Each structure stands twice: as C-alpha cells, then as structure tokens.
XYZ file of C-alpha atoms in Angstrom:
432
model
C 298.905 132.264 77.598
C 300.682 131.799 80.909
C 298.931 132.302 84.269
C 301.240 133.234 87.142
C 300.189 133.658 90.778
C 302.115 136.367 92.598
C 302.472 137.734 96.115
C 303.686 141.308 96.398
C 306.178 140.064 98.980
C 307.789 137.517 96.664
C 307.903 138.411 92.988
C 309.541 135.958 90.556
C 311.624 136.899 87.530
C 309.218 138.196 84.890
C 309.517 139.496 81.349
C 309.011 143.187 80.444
C 305.339 143.830 79.760
C 302.484 146.232 79.174
C 299.649 145.478 81.596
C 296.256 146.637 82.711
C 295.199 146.062 86.299
C 291.973 145.436 88.196
C 289.405 142.892 89.351
C 287.445 142.996 86.068
C 284.222 141.313 87.158
C 282.016 141.003 84.089
C 284.723 142.017 81.611
C 282.265 144.584 80.268
C 282.787 147.107 77.465
C 284.733 149.429 79.751
C 287.105 146.643 80.715
C 287.417 145.617 77.073
C 288.666 149.102 76.183
C 291.502 148.606 78.665
C 292.263 145.127 77.351
C 292.340 146.304 73.730
C 294.549 149.285 74.585
C 296.918 146.966 76.464
C 297.279 144.644 73.466
C 297.861 147.647 71.222
C 300.479 149.123 73.563
C 302.322 145.830 73.979
C 302.493 145.289 70.233
C 303.626 148.864 69.585
C 306.542 148.635 72.027
C 307.489 144.994 71.463
C 306.478 143.889 74.974
C 304.579 140.967 76.388
C 300.883 141.728 76.911
C 299.533 141.111 80.379
C 296.609 141.512 82.745
C 297.072 141.915 86.498
C 294.055 140.434 88.263
C 293.469 141.061 91.946
C 292.331 137.971 93.828
C 290.338 137.736 95.983
C 287.929 140.611 95.396
C 289.350 143.591 97.317
C 285.883 144.296 98.736
C 285.908 140.977 100.629
C 289.131 141.902 102.420
C 287.512 144.924 104.064
C 283.987 143.480 104.363
C 284.500 139.768 105.176
C 281.016 139.546 106.703
C 279.377 140.134 103.309
C 278.730 137.270 100.908
C 279.232 138.450 97.337
C 278.126 136.970 94.016
C 279.880 137.592 90.722
C 279.142 138.030 87.039
C 282.307 136.209 85.971
C 284.058 133.978 88.500
C 287.823 133.733 88.120
C 287.909 130.653 85.805
C 285.578 132.377 83.305
C 287.584 135.614 83.463
C 290.758 133.682 82.686
C 289.063 131.996 79.736
C 287.692 135.254 78.321
C 290.994 137.103 78.703
C 292.781 134.182 77.067
C 290.493 134.482 74.048
C 291.720 138.039 73.550
C 295.241 136.791 72.851
C 297.168 137.918 75.945
C 300.592 136.480 76.724
C 300.330 136.654 80.502
C 297.863 136.855 83.341
C 299.236 137.741 86.757
C 296.972 136.774 89.634
C 298.134 139.181 92.315
C 297.148 138.121 95.805
C 295.166 140.959 97.402
C 295.668 141.199 101.161
C 295.305 143.860 103.837
C 299.087 144.243 103.763
C 299.041 144.851 100.016
C 296.151 147.301 100.328
C 298.111 149.248 102.974
C 301.108 149.857 100.707
C 301.884 153.532 100.138
C 302.006 154.846 96.590
C 305.762 154.484 96.193
C 305.711 150.867 97.427
C 302.877 150.029 95.010
C 305.040 151.422 92.211
C 307.949 149.307 93.449
C 305.831 146.178 93.007
C 305.048 147.119 89.406
C 308.717 147.861 88.685
C 309.801 144.523 90.196
C 307.228 142.842 87.933
C 308.900 144.610 84.974
C 305.690 146.394 84.026
C 306.853 149.060 81.601
C 303.427 150.440 80.692
C 300.374 150.414 82.960
C 297.064 150.895 81.155
C 294.271 152.126 83.423
C 291.092 154.175 83.526
C 291.342 157.908 84.102
C 289.714 157.439 87.517
C 291.970 154.570 88.638
C 292.767 154.659 92.374
C 295.241 152.492 94.263
C 297.516 152.178 97.285
C 296.710 153.014 100.911
C 293.416 154.903 101.266
C 293.229 155.260 97.472
C 295.911 157.939 97.532
C 297.323 156.801 94.181
C 295.948 158.140 90.901
C 296.842 158.521 87.251
C 298.808 161.637 88.206
C 300.985 159.865 90.761
C 301.701 157.167 88.189
C 302.764 159.779 85.652
C 305.095 161.362 88.224
C 307.109 158.143 88.556
C 309.665 158.089 85.729
C 310.146 154.347 86.097
C 306.632 153.760 84.740
C 304.615 154.829 81.738
C 300.938 155.385 82.548
C 298.490 155.057 79.672
C 295.091 156.532 80.665
C 291.944 155.296 78.924
C 288.712 157.283 78.999
C 285.839 155.495 80.675
C 283.154 153.847 78.569
C 279.916 155.688 79.288
C 276.520 154.010 79.505
C 275.096 157.417 78.673
C 276.483 160.986 78.962
C 276.003 160.981 82.740
C 276.658 157.353 83.757
C 279.781 155.245 83.374
C 279.524 151.496 82.899
C 280.006 149.548 86.112
C 279.812 145.911 87.125
C 277.297 146.826 89.830
C 274.920 148.367 87.269
C 275.125 145.243 85.118
C 274.515 143.080 88.195
C 271.337 145.035 88.931
C 270.113 144.577 85.357
C 270.727 140.814 85.500
C 268.983 140.434 88.847
C 266.001 142.399 87.525
C 265.737 140.311 84.366
C 266.767 143.241 82.151
C 269.022 140.955 80.204
C 269.072 143.018 77.001
C 270.380 146.039 78.934
C 272.962 143.889 80.700
C 274.108 142.373 77.409
C 274.404 145.809 75.839
C 276.824 146.946 78.555
C 278.720 143.663 78.630
C 279.194 143.537 74.877
C 278.264 139.857 74.828
C 275.514 137.582 76.120
C 275.429 136.988 79.858
C 275.983 133.333 80.613
C 276.170 130.760 83.378
C 278.573 127.808 83.401
C 277.823 124.590 85.189
C 277.162 120.878 85.041
C 273.983 119.202 83.798
C 272.309 117.310 86.623
C 269.071 115.423 87.097
C 266.128 117.581 88.128
C 262.526 116.734 88.968
C 262.287 115.017 85.534
C 258.837 116.429 84.860
C 259.911 118.160 81.652
C 260.025 115.148 79.378
C 257.732 112.739 81.206
C 254.884 115.011 82.279
C 255.106 118.085 80.080
C 256.667 116.724 76.900
C 259.531 119.248 77.059
C 262.746 117.585 78.289
C 265.108 120.010 79.995
C 268.761 120.169 80.985
C 269.106 121.297 84.607
C 272.182 123.366 85.366
C 274.109 123.166 88.623
C 276.126 126.357 89.069
C 278.638 127.604 91.620
C 277.022 129.214 94.682
C 278.662 132.616 94.121
C 277.439 133.424 90.598
C 274.752 135.987 89.816
C 271.657 134.252 88.442
C 269.155 136.198 86.305
C 265.720 137.025 87.697
C 263.083 134.295 87.697
C 261.410 133.973 84.327
C 261.656 132.533 80.840
C 264.446 133.540 78.440
C 265.407 132.898 74.845
C 269.039 131.902 74.623
C 271.569 129.264 73.769
C 273.189 126.247 75.374
C 276.819 125.709 74.471
C 277.752 122.025 74.455
C 281.359 121.454 73.515
C 282.033 123.859 70.658
C 278.443 124.070 69.407
C 275.675 126.509 70.287
C 272.081 125.274 70.379
C 268.983 127.467 70.549
C 267.159 127.012 73.836
C 264.264 128.192 75.969
C 265.716 128.790 79.438
C 263.694 128.899 82.644
C 264.885 130.270 85.974
C 262.660 129.848 89.021
C 261.019 127.504 91.501
C 258.270 126.062 89.276
C 255.388 127.497 91.362
C 252.771 125.434 89.490
C 254.206 122.421 91.351
C 254.712 124.308 94.637
C 258.487 123.851 94.607
C 260.695 125.994 96.812
C 264.124 125.226 95.324
C 265.303 127.480 92.516
C 266.242 125.656 89.329
C 267.950 126.761 86.115
C 266.859 124.596 83.203
C 266.817 124.737 79.432
C 264.713 123.047 76.780
C 267.196 122.714 73.919
C 265.440 123.078 70.590
C 265.765 120.260 68.045
C 268.062 118.309 70.355
C 267.865 114.738 71.643
C 271.076 113.666 73.361
C 272.014 112.504 76.848
C 274.202 115.221 78.358
C 273.913 114.382 82.065
C 277.174 115.183 83.824
C 278.509 117.364 80.998
C 279.864 120.869 81.509
C 277.799 123.350 79.507
C 277.112 127.073 79.245
C 273.664 128.734 79.282
C 273.609 132.057 77.387
C 270.765 134.523 77.999
C 269.747 136.523 74.919
C 266.256 137.876 75.609
C 263.748 138.017 78.462
C 260.377 136.569 77.396
C 258.166 136.650 80.496
C 258.121 136.442 84.269
C 257.527 133.386 86.400
C 253.873 132.324 86.639
C 251.791 129.831 88.577
C 249.323 128.086 86.270
C 245.952 126.609 87.288
C 246.717 123.258 85.650
C 249.446 121.220 83.994
C 247.618 121.600 80.679
C 247.667 125.391 80.957
C 251.416 125.254 81.651
C 251.998 123.010 78.609
C 250.108 125.420 76.369
C 252.198 128.342 77.626
C 255.417 126.393 77.110
C 254.397 125.839 73.487
C 253.998 129.593 73.108
C 257.324 130.214 74.835
C 259.108 127.893 72.415
C 257.520 129.672 69.457
C 258.668 132.994 70.927
C 262.171 131.616 71.402
C 262.419 130.487 67.778
C 261.082 133.807 66.540
C 263.457 135.888 68.681
C 266.578 133.905 67.840
C 265.807 133.620 64.136
C 264.445 137.074 63.324
C 267.829 138.439 62.256
C 269.118 135.365 60.466
C 271.603 135.924 57.685
C 270.096 137.202 54.454
C 270.633 135.180 51.310
C 273.209 137.154 49.352
C 274.616 136.375 45.949
C 278.229 135.276 45.855
C 279.072 137.875 43.213
C 279.276 140.606 45.860
C 282.503 139.005 47.010
C 284.343 139.840 43.803
C 286.106 142.944 45.103
C 289.089 144.541 43.456
C 291.470 143.750 46.303
C 290.424 140.110 46.361
C 290.823 139.818 42.604
C 294.328 141.277 42.856
C 295.258 138.822 45.555
C 293.780 135.990 43.524
C 295.817 137.020 40.483
C 298.984 137.015 42.577
C 298.099 133.569 43.817
C 297.453 132.215 40.320
C 300.704 133.686 39.023
C 302.888 132.437 41.854
C 301.562 128.952 42.484
C 300.543 125.908 40.568
C 297.594 123.586 40.966
C 299.842 120.610 41.616
C 301.853 122.118 44.451
C 299.663 124.106 46.821
C 302.353 124.549 49.445
C 305.251 125.977 47.457
C 304.535 129.700 47.891
C 304.278 131.316 51.323
C 301.830 133.843 49.899
C 299.216 131.126 49.495
C 298.072 131.154 53.074
C 297.754 134.923 53.258
C 295.667 134.826 50.081
C 293.265 132.312 51.578
C 293.125 134.315 54.789
C 292.372 137.510 52.871
C 289.611 135.918 50.815
C 287.989 134.421 53.911
C 288.206 137.747 55.763
C 286.460 139.520 52.912
C 283.701 136.921 52.806
C 282.996 137.484 56.493
C 283.046 141.241 55.959
C 280.252 141.014 53.387
C 277.845 138.904 55.488
C 275.416 140.511 57.918
C 275.530 139.870 61.678
C 279.043 138.426 61.841
C 282.605 139.703 62.181
C 286.023 138.153 62.568
C 287.302 137.772 66.095
C 290.292 140.111 66.122
C 293.423 138.750 67.727
C 297.060 139.735 67.777
C 298.042 136.096 67.640
C 298.705 134.039 65.632
C 297.500 136.321 62.817
C 296.206 139.867 62.952
C 292.762 138.969 61.604
C 292.442 135.857 63.733
C 292.310 133.440 60.792
C 294.769 130.538 60.815
C 295.664 128.408 57.836
C 297.795 125.377 57.218
C 298.644 123.291 54.192
C 299.353 119.583 54.583
C 299.698 117.042 51.789
C 298.438 119.612 49.290
C 295.301 120.092 51.381
C 294.142 123.455 52.677
C 292.798 123.800 56.214
C 291.176 127.068 57.375
C 290.189 127.972 60.922
C 288.115 131.161 61.186
C 287.120 132.472 64.642
C 284.110 134.774 64.483
C 281.732 136.778 66.648
C 278.053 136.615 65.717
C 275.144 138.961 66.370
C 273.391 137.616 69.442
C 270.041 137.886 67.640
C 271.241 135.823 64.681
C 270.754 132.112 64.116
C 274.239 130.796 64.882
C 273.851 127.528 62.976
C 272.597 129.277 59.845
C 275.353 131.903 59.999
C 278.118 129.282 60.242
C 276.664 127.169 57.429
C 276.260 130.270 55.271
C 279.849 131.349 55.883
C 281.260 127.899 55.168
C 279.428 127.698 51.861
C 280.411 131.195 50.748
C 284.074 130.824 51.738
C 284.263 127.447 49.995
C 282.719 128.913 46.852
C 284.916 132.011 47.002
C 288.234 130.183 47.317
C 287.233 127.603 44.702
C 286.228 130.372 42.287
C 289.178 132.664 42.905
C 291.990 130.110 43.037
C 290.709 126.943 41.388
C 291.510 125.081 44.620
C 288.877 123.574 46.879
C 289.421 123.736 50.656
C 289.651 120.352 52.303
C 288.215 121.662 55.559
C 286.725 124.937 56.835
C 286.043 125.340 60.523
C 284.009 128.273 61.894
C 284.606 128.760 65.621
C 282.137 131.018 67.437
C 284.131 132.772 70.164
C 281.719 135.502 71.159
C 278.678 137.553 70.353
C 278.196 141.095 69.106
C 275.331 143.547 69.213
C-alpha cells in the first residue's frame, strides 16, 4: 500500500483508480461498506483501489477554537485501511481554499487524480456550501459515481462517528463495538505509574500513555485485551483517577492475566470488550483488593464464555475438500511437494474449510495476495501457511488460535499425507 500526500493545487501523476472519499473517523460499519464496495469496484474494472482521506478534520478548519478528540487518529486509520488490502491512500490536504471550490472545480481535482469511479454514501455532500451531491457527480460524464446506501443503526438512525463517540464516553462499550464492527481500542506506550498495583495490591498493571486527542472510555473497569506485538492477552482494564487513593490524574491501566514480563516503553494496544462496573472509592485498601479479585473473575468469565467448542475433526471431511484432496494426491508425489502449482491452492482450500467449520472465527477477506486471505509457500519441500482471521470478540483468542492450528494440521496431514512445517494464525480483527 502506498500513501501519497496531495494538495489540490499540485497533483502528481497518479494511476487510474476507484476511490471512496471522506474523513472516516472510527472506520465504523458504514465506512466499511464504502471500503468494501471500493475494493469490489476496483477489482471489477481492473483499477487501483484507493481511499481519499481528508486531513486535517474539515470541522477544525471552520471551528479552529474547538479542541476535538478522535476515535481513530490518522496513524490508526492508515493501519486499518491497509489491512483491508488497498493499493493507495491519498491524504488530501483540507484547507479553506479547497472547501471553497465550486462543484465543477472539485470534479476537476478528481479527474486530475485519475479517479474513474467515486464510491460514496447516498447523502454525500461536497464543494462550496455543500452544493455537491450524488446527483451532481452523476451529471459529470468524466466520473462514475457509485452510491452506497447508509448503514442504519436502526430503521430511524444512521450510524455516525458522533454516536459512537457518545457511547464510548458513556462507557457503553458494547453498543460502540456493535456499530464499529470491532473492539474499540487505544494505542500508546507503557509507562511507569504509581506502582501500587504490584507492590501494594498484588495486581501489577501496565499504564498506558496515549495521545492527547484520542477519545478515552468512561471511567470504570472493563474486560478486554492487551495486544503486545502480534499476541493478544486477556486483561482487566481500569480507566479513572483511583479515588481510593485520592488521585486527580486520570490513568489507563491494565492487569494482564497470566502474564509476567517487563514491557515498560513498549508500544501496545488496549482493546475494550465489555464494561464491568463504574469507578468506586473504597473504604480501605483491603476492600479494593477484594473487589479487584472479583473483577478479575468477571473478566475471565466474560472473555471465556464463548470459547470454541470441542468439535470432532470428522466434520471437516466435506465433499469439496475430498475432491481437492484427490486432485492433490493424483497430481503430486510425497517426495516433491513443490512440483504442482495446484498444491498451494489445495492447502489454502483445506485451511479455509477448517476455519469455516469452527465457531466464533472467520477468515479475514482480502483481495490481495489471495482472495481468501490465506498465503502459502513451499520451500525445501516444506509447507508454510499464513492464515489471517477475525475472531468473535467474546471468544478466548488463545484457545481459538490453538484449536485452529491443531485442526488445520490434522486436516492437511489426513487429506494429503503431508505434515505442515509451520502454521501461523494472525488475528487481524474482531467480529460480533
């Protein structure tokens, strides 16, 4: 994925593309409809897929006196869009001069950028005084407008970033997650806190330092995860000022379950799955410790209640997999795993079917490098599989990944008489 910064006054040479356009704070389900339609349109017409991001937030241009916080600051938006498999992201500088462009001049910018198809919501407005609409786009023969119906929260309310922001600030994290389509999270660096967790309370915590312009959930205790590197760890997360100790500074800290490593200075992500309780001031340290014990038990229960069921491997023996396995056996030999190009598609198909049969998990769909997101390679007669997945946010991530690895290993070994050298399960998102 290539990220290109652009001014409407100086546009470089760009490739023909299908793009969606907007600020996209939160990248919620409504935004994801636009992103998915853009990828589909680009693939259908043989164009590069792109996203045009306004920066800074258009609201700040007209209301510079207001300090705004965001669900997904620009670096996180770039990361999330990149995970979808886009070729290009254009960061289009939003200025008063750009906002004042008439409709025709706005179209000229898109044409100069070689945007062939513009994917947008049916209520999309643009140009000076919002005089541009889906109809004015359709009237310009140089462009192809692709309208997408809005994703509705309910029959009378469309999804909006402002609604999700309200839910997060009120601690209604389950409602926020439902509209986002993934778990709300905060990125930051682990720093030293008051150091009472381990020494005084017996519950060591990782304290998160975040950017000043991110939206932080309401004070309280949450069940969630801490992502360290590529791994997700169950955690009890606390947001607040620790009123039992009469603090005034807000802290964001997590007790990571079954974890004992020094991560000071590391960049991590806190993911909020479920609100447990509000912030409380306790009469004594002992009373606080007893409540923290209960909070940890609640966290384990919440995050484990929908763990993957133990299913017998035999359910994987589907007709289409058997057919593929027969093709594999007929066209390849045990001694030379890399001779037939079909091999890798067979492994990919078997792995995809394994994932399909397991509860609370699905393959992360991507247009690149393979349609189902699974990549394979064969080196020195060894098979390597990389399988990106999305997991139910209520599921136990560690158990799901271990379960999938075992089942895929067993499936390929059984179907092909070849044992994978390595299987990697990458968790790239969460589903509901």
